[in-house]
Structures are given as structure tokens and as C-alpha cells.
């Protein structure tokens, strides 16, 4: 639980700092907020064992595809937002890459 809180704060605090620094220039797009929010929500849902509450066959069918779609959407958002707002775009690929690596790691462990 403590690790989850630390991971959440590690990724959420730079986003809030970036948003405050950007007040002068172009604000991040709403789509970027949605994708970052979904990535953070998915992390929190995973860390609090939200998938354990679902039936096993549904959790197995939903977990990996949702995570991969969010990683692809995060990568697209990072590229798209880098052109608009570089300060906001820096934490997004970090969260996306860590999510993708964790997804591949979990997928590999589940196939053992």
C-alpha cells in the first residue's frame, strides 16, 4: 500500500507542477488530461487489488488489453502533447513506459 502511494505521488505531483507552470503558455488538451487520468486510475485500481474483486475469467480478459490500450494512448498523447506543451508531456511517457514494462512483466509471469 505504501509503495502504491509513493508510485501514485511520484507521477501525480509532476503533473500538477507542470500544469501550474504552464499557466502562461498553451494549456494541455482535455484529451491529455483524460488519458493521464485513466492511466493513474488504472494504476490505483491495480494497486488496491480491484481486479481481485472481478471474476477470474473477466479479469484475465480485461486486464492486459486495457493496460495495452492505455499505454498506446499514453504514447500517442505524449507525442501529440510534446508539440503543444513540453512540460506536461514529460511525465506522460514516464508513466506510459513504466506501465508498459509492468504489463509485459505481469503478462510474462501469468504465462509461467
mmCIF file of N, CA, C and O in Angstrom:
data_model
loop_
_atom_site.group_PDB
_atom_site.id
_atom_site.type_symbol
_atom_site.label_atom_id
_atom_site.label_comp_id
_atom_site.label_asym_id
_atom_site.label_seq_id
_atom_site.Cartn_x
_atom_site.Cartn_y
_atom_site.Cartn_z
ATOM 1 N N UNK A 1 0.823 -1.194 0.000
ATOM 2 C CA UNK A 1 0.000 0.000 0.000
ATOM 3 C C UNK A 1 0.865 1.254 0.000
ATOM 4 O O UNK A 1 0.574 2.201 -0.711
ATOM 5 N N UNK A 2 1.923 1.215 0.795
ATOM 6 C CA UNK A 2 2.830 2.367 0.864
ATOM 7 C C UNK A 2 3.526 2.565 -0.480
ATOM 8 O O UNK A 2 3.678 3.696 -0.949
ATOM 9 N N UNK A 3 3.928 1.457 -1.107
ATOM 10 C CA UNK A 3 4.577 1.547 -2.416
ATOM 11 C C UNK A 3 3.610 2.137 -3.437
ATOM 12 O O UNK A 3 3.996 2.940 -4.286
ATOM 13 N N UNK A 4 2.345 1.762 -3.357
ATOM 14 C CA UNK A 4 1.340 2.309 -4.258
ATOM 15 C C UNK A 4 1.165 3.807 -4.075
ATOM 16 O O UNK A 4 1.040 4.551 -5.052
ATOM 17 N N UNK A 5 1.148 4.242 -2.850
ATOM 18 C CA UNK A 5 1.004 5.674 -2.573
ATOM 19 C C UNK A 5 2.221 6.436 -3.093
ATOM 20 O O UNK A 5 2.088 7.491 -3.706
ATOM 21 N N UNK A 6 3.409 5.871 -2.874
ATOM 22 C CA UNK A 6 4.624 6.520 -3.360
ATOM 23 C C UNK A 6 4.625 6.585 -4.883
ATOM 24 O O UNK A 6 4.954 7.619 -5.474
ATOM 25 N N UNK A 7 4.233 5.482 -5.534
ATOM 26 C CA UNK A 7 4.191 5.473 -7.004
ATOM 27 C C UNK A 7 3.168 6.480 -7.527
ATOM 28 O O UNK A 7 3.423 7.199 -8.490
ATOM 29 N N UNK A 8 2.012 6.534 -6.884
ATOM 30 C CA UNK A 8 0.982 7.485 -7.292
ATOM 31 C C UNK A 8 1.468 8.917 -7.150
ATOM 32 O O UNK A 8 1.309 9.736 -8.054
ATOM 33 N N UNK A 9 2.079 9.240 -6.023
ATOM 34 C CA UNK A 9 2.561 10.605 -5.800
ATOM 35 C C UNK A 9 3.724 10.944 -6.727
ATOM 36 O O UNK A 9 3.870 12.098 -7.140
ATOM 37 N N UNK A 10 4.540 9.940 -7.059
ATOM 38 C CA UNK A 10 5.662 10.168 -7.962
ATOM 39 C C UNK A 10 5.192 10.647 -9.325
ATOM 40 O O UNK A 10 5.841 11.465 -9.968
ATOM 41 N N UNK A 11 4.056 10.137 -9.772
ATOM 42 C CA UNK A 11 3.573 10.505 -11.089
ATOM 43 C C UNK A 11 2.544 11.629 -11.069
ATOM 44 O O UNK A 11 2.391 12.325 -12.054
ATOM 45 N N UNK A 12 1.856 11.805 -9.973
ATOM 46 C CA UNK A 12 0.831 12.842 -9.959
ATOM 47 C C UNK A 12 1.387 14.225 -9.605
ATOM 48 O O UNK A 12 0.914 15.227 -10.146
ATOM 49 N N UNK A 13 2.357 14.301 -8.734
ATOM 50 C CA UNK A 13 2.897 15.602 -8.345
ATOM 51 C C UNK A 13 3.555 16.325 -9.521
ATOM 52 O O UNK A 13 3.300 17.519 -9.717
ATOM 53 N N UNK A 14 4.393 15.648 -10.354
ATOM 54 C CA UNK A 14 4.949 16.380 -11.503
ATOM 55 C C UNK A 14 3.879 16.878 -12.472
ATOM 56 O O UNK A 14 4.048 17.927 -13.092
ATOM 57 N N UNK A 15 2.787 16.151 -12.593
ATOM 58 C CA UNK A 15 1.709 16.598 -13.476
ATOM 59 C C UNK A 15 1.106 17.894 -12.942
ATOM 60 O O UNK A 15 0.885 18.839 -13.702
ATOM 61 N N UNK A 16 0.857 17.950 -11.641
ATOM 62 C CA UNK A 16 0.283 19.166 -11.068
ATOM 63 C C UNK A 16 1.268 20.335 -11.141
ATOM 64 O O UNK A 16 0.876 21.469 -11.393
ATOM 65 N N UNK A 17 2.548 20.060 -10.928
ATOM 66 C CA UNK A 17 3.553 21.114 -11.046
ATOM 67 C C UNK A 17 3.625 21.612 -12.487
ATOM 68 O O UNK A 17 3.713 22.814 -12.744
ATOM 69 N N UNK A 18 3.578 20.660 -13.418
ATOM 70 C CA UNK A 18 3.640 21.038 -14.837
ATOM 71 C C UNK A 18 2.440 21.882 -15.228
ATOM 72 O O UNK A 18 2.573 22.846 -15.983
ATOM 73 N N UNK A 19 1.275 21.541 -14.719
ATOM 74 C CA UNK A 19 0.072 22.299 -15.055
ATOM 75 C C UNK A 19 0.172 23.712 -14.505
ATOM 76 O O UNK A 19 -0.197 24.669 -15.180
ATOM 77 N N UNK A 20 0.705 23.882 -13.320
ATOM 78 C CA UNK A 20 0.827 25.218 -12.746
ATOM 79 C C UNK A 20 1.853 26.068 -13.482
ATOM 80 O O UNK A 20 1.685 27.267 -13.637
ATOM 81 N N UNK A 21 2.948 25.443 -13.931
ATOM 82 C CA UNK A 21 3.970 26.192 -14.655
ATOM 83 C C UNK A 21 3.497 26.599 -16.039
ATOM 84 O O UNK A 21 3.989 27.545 -16.606
ATOM 85 N N UNK A 22 2.548 25.890 -16.568
ATOM 86 C CA UNK A 22 2.111 26.107 -17.944
ATOM 87 C C UNK A 22 1.041 27.178 -18.035
ATOM 88 O O UNK A 22 0.649 27.553 -19.121
ATOM 89 N N UNK A 23 0.601 27.707 -16.957
ATOM 90 C CA UNK A 23 -0.497 28.665 -16.970
ATOM 91 C C UNK A 23 -0.237 29.821 -17.942
ATOM 92 O O UNK A 23 -1.158 30.399 -18.471
ATOM 93 N N UNK A 24 1.018 30.137 -18.214
ATOM 94 C CA UNK A 24 1.335 31.235 -19.113
ATOM 95 C C UNK A 24 1.140 30.846 -20.575
ATOM 96 O O UNK A 24 0.677 31.632 -21.360
ATOM 97 N N UNK A 25 1.532 29.639 -20.938
ATOM 98 C CA UNK A 25 1.500 29.218 -22.337
ATOM 99 C C UNK A 25 0.242 28.443 -22.677
ATOM 100 O O UNK A 25 -0.820 28.646 -22.099
ATOM 101 N N UNK A 26 0.388 27.546 -23.639
ATOM 102 C CA UNK A 26 -0.733 26.721 -24.062
ATOM 103 C C UNK A 26 -1.064 25.686 -22.990
ATOM 104 O O UNK A 26 -0.177 24.960 -22.543
ATOM 105 N N UNK A 27 -2.298 25.613 -22.589
ATOM 106 C CA UNK A 27 -2.656 24.585 -21.609
ATOM 107 C C UNK A 27 -2.706 23.214 -22.275
ATOM 108 O O UNK A 27 -2.914 23.111 -23.483
ATOM 109 N N UNK A 28 -2.529 22.156 -21.498
ATOM 110 C CA UNK A 28 -2.658 20.818 -22.072
ATOM 111 C C UNK A 28 -4.079 20.587 -22.569
ATOM 112 O O UNK A 28 -5.040 21.168 -22.061
ATOM 113 N N UNK A 29 -4.193 19.740 -23.559
ATOM 114 C CA UNK A 29 -5.512 19.458 -24.117
ATOM 115 C C UNK A 29 -6.322 18.594 -23.163
ATOM 116 O O UNK A 29 -5.764 17.863 -22.350
ATOM 117 N N UNK A 30 -7.621 18.665 -23.279
ATOM 118 C CA UNK A 30 -8.504 17.884 -22.407
ATOM 119 C C UNK A 30 -8.296 16.394 -22.608
ATOM 120 O O UNK A 30 -8.389 15.615 -21.672
ATOM 121 N N UNK A 31 -8.014 16.004 -23.851
ATOM 122 C CA UNK A 31 -7.746 14.598 -24.146
ATOM 123 C C UNK A 31 -6.541 14.099 -23.347
ATOM 124 O O UNK A 31 -6.533 12.967 -22.858
ATOM 125 N N UNK A 32 -5.539 14.944 -23.174
ATOM 126 C CA UNK A 32 -4.351 14.569 -22.408
ATOM 127 C C UNK A 32 -4.698 14.349 -20.945
ATOM 128 O O UNK A 32 -4.207 13.409 -20.313
ATOM 129 N N UNK A 33 -5.539 15.224 -20.400
ATOM 130 C CA UNK A 33 -5.987 15.033 -19.024
ATOM 131 C C UNK A 33 -6.739 13.718 -18.859
ATOM 132 O O UNK A 33 -6.575 13.022 -17.869
ATOM 133 N N UNK A 34 -7.556 13.383 -19.834
ATOM 134 C CA UNK A 34 -8.343 12.146 -19.765
ATOM 135 C C UNK A 34 -7.423 10.939 -19.776
ATOM 136 O O UNK A 34 -7.580 10.019 -18.963
ATOM 137 N N UNK A 35 -6.449 10.911 -20.671
ATOM 138 C CA UNK A 35 -5.543 9.770 -20.771
ATOM 139 C C UNK A 35 -4.699 9.627 -19.514
ATOM 140 O O UNK A 35 -4.547 8.528 -18.972
ATOM 141 N N UNK A 36 -4.142 10.714 -19.008
ATOM 142 C CA UNK A 36 -3.352 10.651 -17.781
ATOM 143 C C UNK A 36 -4.223 10.216 -16.608
ATOM 144 O O UNK A 36 -3.812 9.411 -15.777
ATOM 145 N N UNK A 37 -5.444 10.725 -16.553
ATOM 146 C CA UNK A 37 -6.360 10.309 -15.505
ATOM 147 C C UNK A 37 -6.691 8.830 -15.574
ATOM 148 O O UNK A 37 -6.733 8.138 -14.548
ATOM 149 N N UNK A 38 -6.897 8.313 -16.773
ATOM 150 C CA UNK A 38 -7.169 6.884 -16.928
ATOM 151 C C UNK A 38 -5.962 6.036 -16.558
ATOM 152 O O UNK A 38 -6.110 4.965 -15.944
ATOM 153 N N UNK A 39 -4.775 6.483 -16.938
ATOM 154 C CA UNK A 39 -3.566 5.748 -16.553
ATOM 155 C C UNK A 39 -3.414 5.702 -15.030
ATOM 156 O O UNK A 39 -3.143 4.647 -14.451
ATOM 157 N N UNK A 40 -3.593 6.829 -14.389
ATOM 158 C CA UNK A 40 -3.476 6.880 -12.930
ATOM 159 C C UNK A 40 -4.578 6.051 -12.280
ATOM 160 O O UNK A 40 -4.330 5.303 -11.328
ATOM 161 N N UNK A 41 -5.800 6.149 -12.798
ATOM 162 C CA UNK A 41 -6.905 5.359 -12.252
ATOM 163 C C UNK A 41 -6.628 3.866 -12.396
ATOM 164 O O UNK A 41 -6.893 3.092 -11.481
ATOM 165 N N UNK A 42 -6.084 3.462 -13.526
ATOM 166 C CA UNK A 42 -5.785 2.052 -13.742
ATOM 167 C C UNK A 42 -4.701 1.577 -12.788
ATOM 168 O O UNK A 42 -4.777 0.466 -12.250
ATOM 169 N N UNK A 43 -3.686 2.407 -12.551
ATOM 170 C CA UNK A 43 -2.655 2.070 -11.575
ATOM 171 C C UNK A 43 -3.253 1.911 -10.180
ATOM 172 O O UNK A 43 -2.952 0.943 -9.480
ATOM 173 N N UNK A 44 -4.066 2.848 -9.785
ATOM 174 C CA UNK A 44 -4.665 2.786 -8.452
ATOM 175 C C UNK A 44 -5.568 1.565 -8.336
ATOM 176 O O UNK A 44 -5.534 0.842 -7.327
ATOM 177 N N UNK A 45 -6.357 1.290 -9.367
ATOM 178 C CA UNK A 45 -7.245 0.130 -9.359
ATOM 179 C C UNK A 45 -6.442 -1.161 -9.244
ATOM 180 O O UNK A 45 -6.827 -2.082 -8.527
ATOM 181 N N UNK A 46 -5.312 -1.214 -9.931
ATOM 182 C CA UNK A 46 -4.453 -2.397 -9.855
ATOM 183 C C UNK A 46 -3.807 -2.515 -8.472
ATOM 184 O O UNK A 46 -3.749 -3.596 -7.890
ATOM 185 N N UNK A 47 -3.299 -1.400 -7.948
ATOM 186 C CA UNK A 47 -2.583 -1.444 -6.671
ATOM 187 C C UNK A 47 -3.482 -1.729 -5.481
ATOM 188 O O UNK A 47 -3.019 -2.261 -4.476
ATOM 189 N N UNK A 48 -4.751 -1.391 -5.558
ATOM 190 C CA UNK A 48 -5.673 -1.704 -4.466
ATOM 191 C C UNK A 48 -6.396 -3.028 -4.708
ATOM 192 O O UNK A 48 -7.381 -3.330 -4.038
ATOM 193 N N UNK A 49 -5.893 -3.811 -5.652
ATOM 194 C CA UNK A 49 -6.418 -5.149 -5.974
ATOM 195 C C UNK A 49 -7.864 -5.102 -6.441
ATOM 196 O O UNK A 49 -8.685 -5.940 -6.050
ATOM 197 N N UNK A 50 -8.168 -4.160 -7.285
ATOM 198 C CA UNK A 50 -9.516 -4.058 -7.842
ATOM 199 C C UNK A 50 -9.848 -5.210 -8.762
ATOM 200 O O UNK A 50 -11.010 -5.627 -8.857
ATOM 201 N N UNK A 51 -8.831 -5.757 -9.435
ATOM 202 C CA UNK A 51 -9.081 -6.880 -10.335
ATOM 203 C C UNK A 51 -9.370 -8.167 -9.569
ATOM 204 O O UNK A 51 -9.946 -9.098 -10.115
ATOM 205 N N UNK A 52 -8.979 -8.234 -8.310
ATOM 206 C CA UNK A 52 -9.282 -9.414 -7.497
ATOM 207 C C UNK A 52 -10.779 -9.484 -7.178
ATOM 208 O O UNK A 52 -11.295 -10.568 -6.884
ATOM 209 N N UNK A 53 -11.470 -8.367 -7.250
ATOM 210 C CA UNK A 53 -12.904 -8.349 -6.982
ATOM 211 C C UNK A 53 -13.720 -8.882 -8.158
ATOM 212 O O UNK A 53 -14.860 -9.307 -7.979
ATOM 213 N N UNK A 54 -13.135 -8.849 -9.349
ATOM 214 C CA UNK A 54 -13.827 -9.341 -10.544
ATOM 215 C C UNK A 54 -13.670 -10.852 -10.651
ATOM 216 O O UNK A 54 -12.699 -11.419 -10.144
ATOM 217 N N UNK A 55 -14.602 -11.519 -11.328
ATOM 218 C CA UNK A 55 -14.404 -12.948 -11.591
ATOM 219 C C UNK A 55 -13.121 -13.165 -12.408
ATOM 220 O O UNK A 55 -12.728 -12.315 -13.214
ATOM 221 N N UNK A 56 -12.476 -14.300 -12.207
ATOM 222 C CA UNK A 56 -11.166 -14.553 -12.799
ATOM 223 C C UNK A 56 -11.167 -14.467 -14.316
ATOM 224 O O UNK A 56 -10.269 -13.863 -14.912
ATOM 225 N N UNK A 57 -12.170 -15.058 -14.957
ATOM 226 C CA UNK A 57 -12.170 -15.038 -16.426
ATOM 227 C C UNK A 57 -12.371 -13.628 -16.982
ATOM 228 O O UNK A 57 -11.801 -13.270 -18.004
ATOM 229 N N UNK A 58 -13.155 -12.804 -16.308
ATOM 230 C CA UNK A 58 -13.352 -11.419 -16.752
ATOM 231 C C UNK A 58 -12.090 -10.596 -16.494
ATOM 232 O O UNK A 58 -11.657 -9.820 -17.348
ATOM 233 N N UNK A 59 -11.477 -10.770 -15.332
ATOM 234 C CA UNK A 59 -10.253 -10.022 -15.017
ATOM 235 C C UNK A 59 -9.130 -10.378 -15.981
ATOM 236 O O UNK A 59 -8.388 -9.499 -16.427
ATOM 237 N N UNK A 60 -9.001 -11.660 -16.325
ATOM 238 C CA UNK A 60 -7.968 -12.067 -17.280
ATOM 239 C C UNK A 60 -8.229 -11.511 -18.671
ATOM 240 O O UNK A 60 -7.297 -11.165 -19.386
ATOM 241 N N UNK A 61 -9.492 -11.437 -19.054
ATOM 242 C CA UNK A 61 -9.834 -10.944 -20.392
ATOM 243 C C UNK A 61 -9.720 -9.424 -20.502
ATOM 244 O O UNK A 61 -9.497 -8.901 -21.584
ATOM 245 N N UNK A 62 -9.830 -8.719 -19.398
ATOM 246 C CA UNK A 62 -9.858 -7.257 -19.427
ATOM 247 C C UNK A 62 -8.505 -6.636 -19.095
ATOM 248 O O UNK A 62 -8.131 -5.619 -19.674
ATOM 249 N N UNK A 63 -7.751 -7.245 -18.212
ATOM 250 C CA UNK A 63 -6.562 -6.613 -17.644
ATOM 251 C C UNK A 63 -5.525 -6.227 -18.696
ATOM 252 O O UNK A 63 -5.176 -5.050 -18.830
ATOM 253 N N UNK A 64 -5.000 -7.171 -19.429
ATOM 254 C CA UNK A 64 -3.924 -6.903 -20.387
ATOM 255 C C UNK A 64 -4.385 -5.995 -21.529
ATOM 256 O O UNK A 64 -3.687 -5.019 -21.864
ATOM 257 N N UNK A 65 -5.555 -6.241 -22.162
ATOM 258 C CA UNK A 65 -5.957 -5.331 -23.253
ATOM 259 C C UNK A 65 -6.163 -3.888 -22.799
ATOM 260 O O UNK A 65 -5.754 -2.949 -23.500
ATOM 261 N N UNK A 66 -6.756 -3.694 -21.634
ATOM 262 C CA UNK A 66 -6.970 -2.325 -21.144
ATOM 263 C C UNK A 66 -5.633 -1.651 -20.888
ATOM 264 O O UNK A 66 -5.423 -0.492 -21.261
ATOM 265 N N UNK A 67 -4.706 -2.378 -20.285
ATOM 266 C CA UNK A 67 -3.413 -1.794 -19.982
ATOM 267 C C UNK A 67 -2.661 -1.443 -21.259
ATOM 268 O O UNK A 67 -2.052 -0.385 -21.372
ATOM 269 N N UNK A 68 -2.704 -2.327 -22.253
ATOM 270 C CA UNK A 68 -2.005 -2.044 -23.511
ATOM 271 C C UNK A 68 -2.637 -0.874 -24.267
ATOM 272 O O UNK A 68 -1.927 -0.039 -24.835
ATOM 273 N N UNK A 69 -3.953 -0.813 -24.272
ATOM 274 C CA UNK A 69 -4.626 0.310 -24.940
ATOM 275 C C UNK A 69 -4.275 1.623 -24.252
ATOM 276 O O UNK A 69 -4.011 2.636 -24.916
ATOM 277 N N UNK A 70 -4.238 1.624 -22.940
ATOM 278 C CA UNK A 70 -3.858 2.842 -22.216
ATOM 279 C C UNK A 70 -2.403 3.222 -22.482
ATOM 280 O O UNK A 70 -2.071 4.409 -22.572
ATOM 281 N N UNK A 71 -1.528 2.226 -22.623
ATOM 282 C CA UNK A 71 -0.125 2.524 -22.931
ATOM 283 C C UNK A 71 0.012 3.128 -24.324
ATOM 284 O O UNK A 71 0.767 4.091 -24.522
ATOM 285 N N UNK A 72 -0.696 2.591 -25.290
ATOM 286 C CA UNK A 72 -0.658 3.147 -26.644
ATOM 287 C C UNK A 72 -1.243 4.559 -26.649
ATOM 288 O O UNK A 72 -0.685 5.478 -27.257
ATOM 289 N N UNK A 73 -2.357 4.736 -25.951
ATOM 290 C CA UNK A 73 -2.966 6.065 -25.875
ATOM 291 C C UNK A 73 -2.039 7.046 -25.162
ATOM 292 O O UNK A 73 -1.941 8.218 -25.548
ATOM 293 N N UNK A 74 -1.329 6.586 -24.133
ATOM 294 C CA UNK A 74 -0.369 7.447 -23.445
ATOM 295 C C UNK A 74 0.791 7.839 -24.337
ATOM 296 O O UNK A 74 1.253 8.981 -24.298
ATOM 297 N N UNK A 75 1.259 6.900 -25.161
ATOM 298 C CA UNK A 75 2.353 7.215 -26.090
ATOM 299 C C UNK A 75 1.897 8.232 -27.136
ATOM 300 O O UNK A 75 2.623 9.183 -27.450
ATOM 301 N N UNK A 76 0.704 8.042 -27.667
ATOM 302 C CA UNK A 76 0.170 8.988 -28.650
ATOM 303 C C UNK A 76 -0.032 10.360 -28.013
ATOM 304 O O UNK A 76 0.294 11.390 -28.605
ATOM 305 N N UNK A 77 -0.533 10.362 -26.789
ATOM 306 C CA UNK A 77 -0.739 11.620 -26.076
ATOM 307 C C UNK A 77 0.588 12.324 -25.820
ATOM 308 O O UNK A 77 0.684 13.548 -25.958
ATOM 309 N N UNK A 78 1.614 11.564 -25.443
ATOM 310 C CA UNK A 78 2.916 12.170 -25.177
ATOM 311 C C UNK A 78 3.481 12.810 -26.440
ATOM 312 O O UNK A 78 4.008 13.926 -26.394
ATOM 313 N N UNK A 79 3.363 12.115 -27.568
ATOM 314 C CA UNK A 79 3.869 12.666 -28.828
ATOM 315 C C UNK A 79 3.060 13.899 -29.233
ATOM 316 O O UNK A 79 3.616 14.923 -29.621
ATOM 317 N N UNK A 80 1.749 13.788 -29.124
ATOM 318 C CA UNK A 80 0.865 14.880 -29.517
ATOM 319 C C UNK A 80 1.041 16.094 -28.605
ATOM 320 O O UNK A 80 1.062 17.238 -29.052
ATOM 321 N N UNK A 81 1.192 15.823 -27.316
ATOM 322 C CA UNK A 81 1.301 16.916 -26.349
ATOM 323 C C UNK A 81 2.699 17.538 -26.365
ATOM 324 O O UNK A 81 2.864 18.690 -25.975
ATOM 325 N N UNK A 82 3.710 16.780 -26.806
ATOM 326 C CA UNK A 82 5.071 17.319 -26.857
ATOM 327 C C UNK A 82 5.157 18.510 -27.803
ATOM 328 O O UNK A 82 5.930 19.431 -27.582
ATOM 329 N N UNK A 83 4.323 18.487 -28.831
ATOM 330 C CA UNK A 83 4.293 19.605 -29.768
ATOM 331 C C UNK A 83 3.615 20.836 -29.155
ATOM 332 O O UNK A 83 3.942 21.958 -29.484
ATOM 333 N N UNK A 84 2.664 20.593 -28.271
ATOM 334 C CA UNK A 84 1.869 21.668 -27.693
ATOM 335 C C UNK A 84 2.459 22.186 -26.380
ATOM 336 O O UNK A 84 2.572 23.384 -26.186
ATOM 337 N N UNK A 85 2.811 21.256 -25.487
ATOM 338 C CA UNK A 85 3.177 21.638 -24.133
ATOM 339 C C UNK A 85 4.221 20.648 -23.613
ATOM 340 O O UNK A 85 3.870 19.589 -23.112
ATOM 341 N N UNK A 86 5.477 21.006 -23.695
ATOM 342 C CA UNK A 86 6.556 20.086 -23.354
ATOM 343 C C UNK A 86 6.625 19.776 -21.864
ATOM 344 O O UNK A 86 6.994 18.678 -21.470
ATOM 345 N N UNK A 87 6.265 20.714 -21.027
ATOM 346 C CA UNK A 87 6.346 20.493 -19.587
ATOM 347 C C UNK A 87 5.336 19.437 -19.150
ATOM 348 O O UNK A 87 5.639 18.584 -18.315
ATOM 349 N N UNK A 88 4.164 19.463 -19.701
ATOM 350 C CA UNK A 88 3.142 18.467 -19.365
ATOM 351 C C UNK A 88 3.466 17.122 -19.996
ATOM 352 O O UNK A 88 3.120 16.078 -19.458
ATOM 353 N N UNK A 89 4.148 17.129 -21.136
ATOM 354 C CA UNK A 89 4.418 15.899 -21.868
ATOM 355 C C UNK A 89 5.527 15.062 -21.241
ATOM 356 O O UNK A 89 5.650 13.893 -21.558
ATOM 357 N N UNK A 90 6.331 15.603 -20.364
ATOM 358 C CA UNK A 90 7.439 14.854 -19.790
ATOM 359 C C UNK A 90 6.973 13.735 -18.854
ATOM 360 O O UNK A 90 7.451 12.615 -18.962
ATOM 361 N N UNK A 91 6.046 13.934 -17.925
ATOM 362 C CA UNK A 91 5.627 12.830 -17.049
ATOM 363 C C UNK A 91 4.796 11.762 -17.761
ATOM 364 O O UNK A 91 4.782 10.612 -17.332
ATOM 365 N N UNK A 92 4.129 12.123 -18.830
ATOM 366 C CA UNK A 92 3.243 11.173 -19.510
ATOM 367 C C UNK A 92 4.011 9.987 -20.090
ATOM 368 O O UNK A 92 3.627 8.842 -19.866
ATOM 369 N N UNK A 93 5.112 10.171 -20.825
ATOM 370 C CA UNK A 93 5.819 8.989 -21.321
ATOM 371 C C UNK A 93 6.470 8.173 -20.208
ATOM 372 O O UNK A 93 6.593 6.957 -20.331
ATOM 373 N N UNK A 94 6.862 8.826 -19.119
ATOM 374 C CA UNK A 94 7.410 8.072 -17.989
ATOM 375 C C UNK A 94 6.381 7.114 -17.422
ATOM 376 O O UNK A 94 6.659 5.924 -17.213
ATOM 377 N N UNK A 95 5.191 7.617 -17.190
ATOM 378 C CA UNK A 95 4.110 6.771 -16.690
ATOM 379 C C UNK A 95 3.737 5.699 -17.701
ATOM 380 O O UNK A 95 3.494 4.550 -17.345
ATOM 381 N N UNK A 96 3.748 6.047 -18.971
ATOM 382 C CA UNK A 96 3.395 5.092 -20.018
ATOM 383 C C UNK A 96 4.432 3.985 -20.132
ATOM 384 O O UNK A 96 4.076 2.806 -20.242
ATOM 385 N N UNK A 97 5.708 4.335 -20.091
ATOM 386 C CA UNK A 97 6.762 3.326 -20.216
ATOM 387 C C UNK A 97 6.763 2.388 -19.015
ATOM 388 O O UNK A 97 6.878 1.170 -19.162
ATOM 389 N N UNK A 98 6.617 2.936 -17.835
ATOM 390 C CA UNK A 98 6.565 2.086 -16.644
ATOM 391 C C UNK A 98 5.339 1.182 -16.688
ATOM 392 O O UNK A 98 5.410 0.007 -16.341
ATOM 393 N N UNK A 99 4.215 1.701 -17.151
ATOM 394 C CA UNK A 99 3.010 0.888 -17.280
ATOM 395 C C UNK A 99 3.210 -0.234 -18.288
ATOM 396 O O UNK A 99 2.800 -1.376 -18.055
ATOM 397 N N UNK A 100 3.834 0.077 -19.411
ATOM 398 C CA UNK A 100 4.068 -0.937 -20.436
ATOM 399 C C UNK A 100 5.019 -2.023 -19.934
ATOM 400 O O UNK A 100 4.772 -3.216 -20.141
ATOM 401 N N UNK A 101 6.091 -1.619 -19.259
ATOM 402 C CA UNK A 101 7.026 -2.608 -18.730
ATOM 403 C C UNK A 101 6.369 -3.487 -17.670
ATOM 404 O O UNK A 101 6.582 -4.706 -17.635
ATOM 405 N N UNK A 102 5.564 -2.897 -16.816
ATOM 406 C CA UNK A 102 4.860 -3.680 -15.805
ATOM 407 C C UNK A 102 3.851 -4.620 -16.448
ATOM 408 O O UNK A 102 3.696 -5.763 -16.017
ATOM 409 N N UNK A 103 3.182 -4.162 -17.488
ATOM 410 C CA UNK A 103 2.221 -5.001 -18.200
ATOM 411 C C UNK A 103 2.919 -6.210 -18.825
ATOM 412 O O UNK A 103 2.436 -7.343 -18.716
ATOM 413 N N UNK A 104 4.046 -5.992 -19.459
ATOM 414 C CA UNK A 104 4.792 -7.101 -20.065
ATOM 415 C C UNK A 104 5.294 -8.042 -18.973
ATOM 416 O O UNK A 104 5.229 -9.268 -19.135
ATOM 417 N N UNK A 105 5.762 -7.496 -17.873
ATOM 418 C CA UNK A 105 6.231 -8.319 -16.760
ATOM 419 C C UNK A 105 5.110 -9.178 -16.177
ATOM 420 O O UNK A 105 5.276 -10.371 -15.955
ATOM 421 N N UNK A 106 3.957 -8.567 -15.964
ATOM 422 C CA UNK A 106 2.828 -9.309 -15.399
ATOM 423 C C UNK A 106 2.325 -10.352 -16.386
ATOM 424 O O UNK A 106 1.985 -11.477 -16.014
ATOM 425 N N UNK A 107 2.294 -10.008 -17.653
ATOM 426 C CA UNK A 107 1.861 -10.964 -18.678
ATOM 427 C C UNK A 107 2.818 -12.168 -18.735
ATOM 428 O O UNK A 107 2.397 -13.306 -18.847
ATOM 429 N N UNK A 108 4.119 -11.881 -18.633
ATOM 430 C CA UNK A 108 5.096 -12.963 -18.641
ATOM 431 C C UNK A 108 4.975 -13.859 -17.426
ATOM 432 O O UNK A 108 5.065 -15.087 -17.532
ATOM 433 N N UNK A 109 4.749 -13.276 -16.263
ATOM 434 C CA UNK A 109 4.586 -14.075 -15.048
ATOM 435 C C UNK A 109 3.313 -14.905 -15.116
ATOM 436 O O UNK A 109 3.290 -16.068 -14.693
ATOM 437 N N UNK A 110 2.264 -14.354 -15.675
ATOM 438 C CA UNK A 110 0.996 -15.087 -15.714
ATOM 439 C C UNK A 110 1.046 -16.270 -16.667
ATOM 440 O O UNK A 110 0.281 -17.205 -16.532
ATOM 441 N N UNK A 111 1.948 -16.237 -17.651
ATOM 442 C CA UNK A 111 2.068 -17.349 -18.596
ATOM 443 C C UNK A 111 3.026 -18.446 -18.104
ATOM 444 O O UNK A 111 3.186 -19.448 -18.776
ATOM 445 N N UNK A 112 3.667 -18.259 -16.965
ATOM 446 C CA UNK A 112 4.591 -19.279 -16.444
ATOM 447 C C UNK A 112 3.845 -20.461 -15.904
ATOM 448 O O UNK A 112 2.837 -20.467 -15.373
#
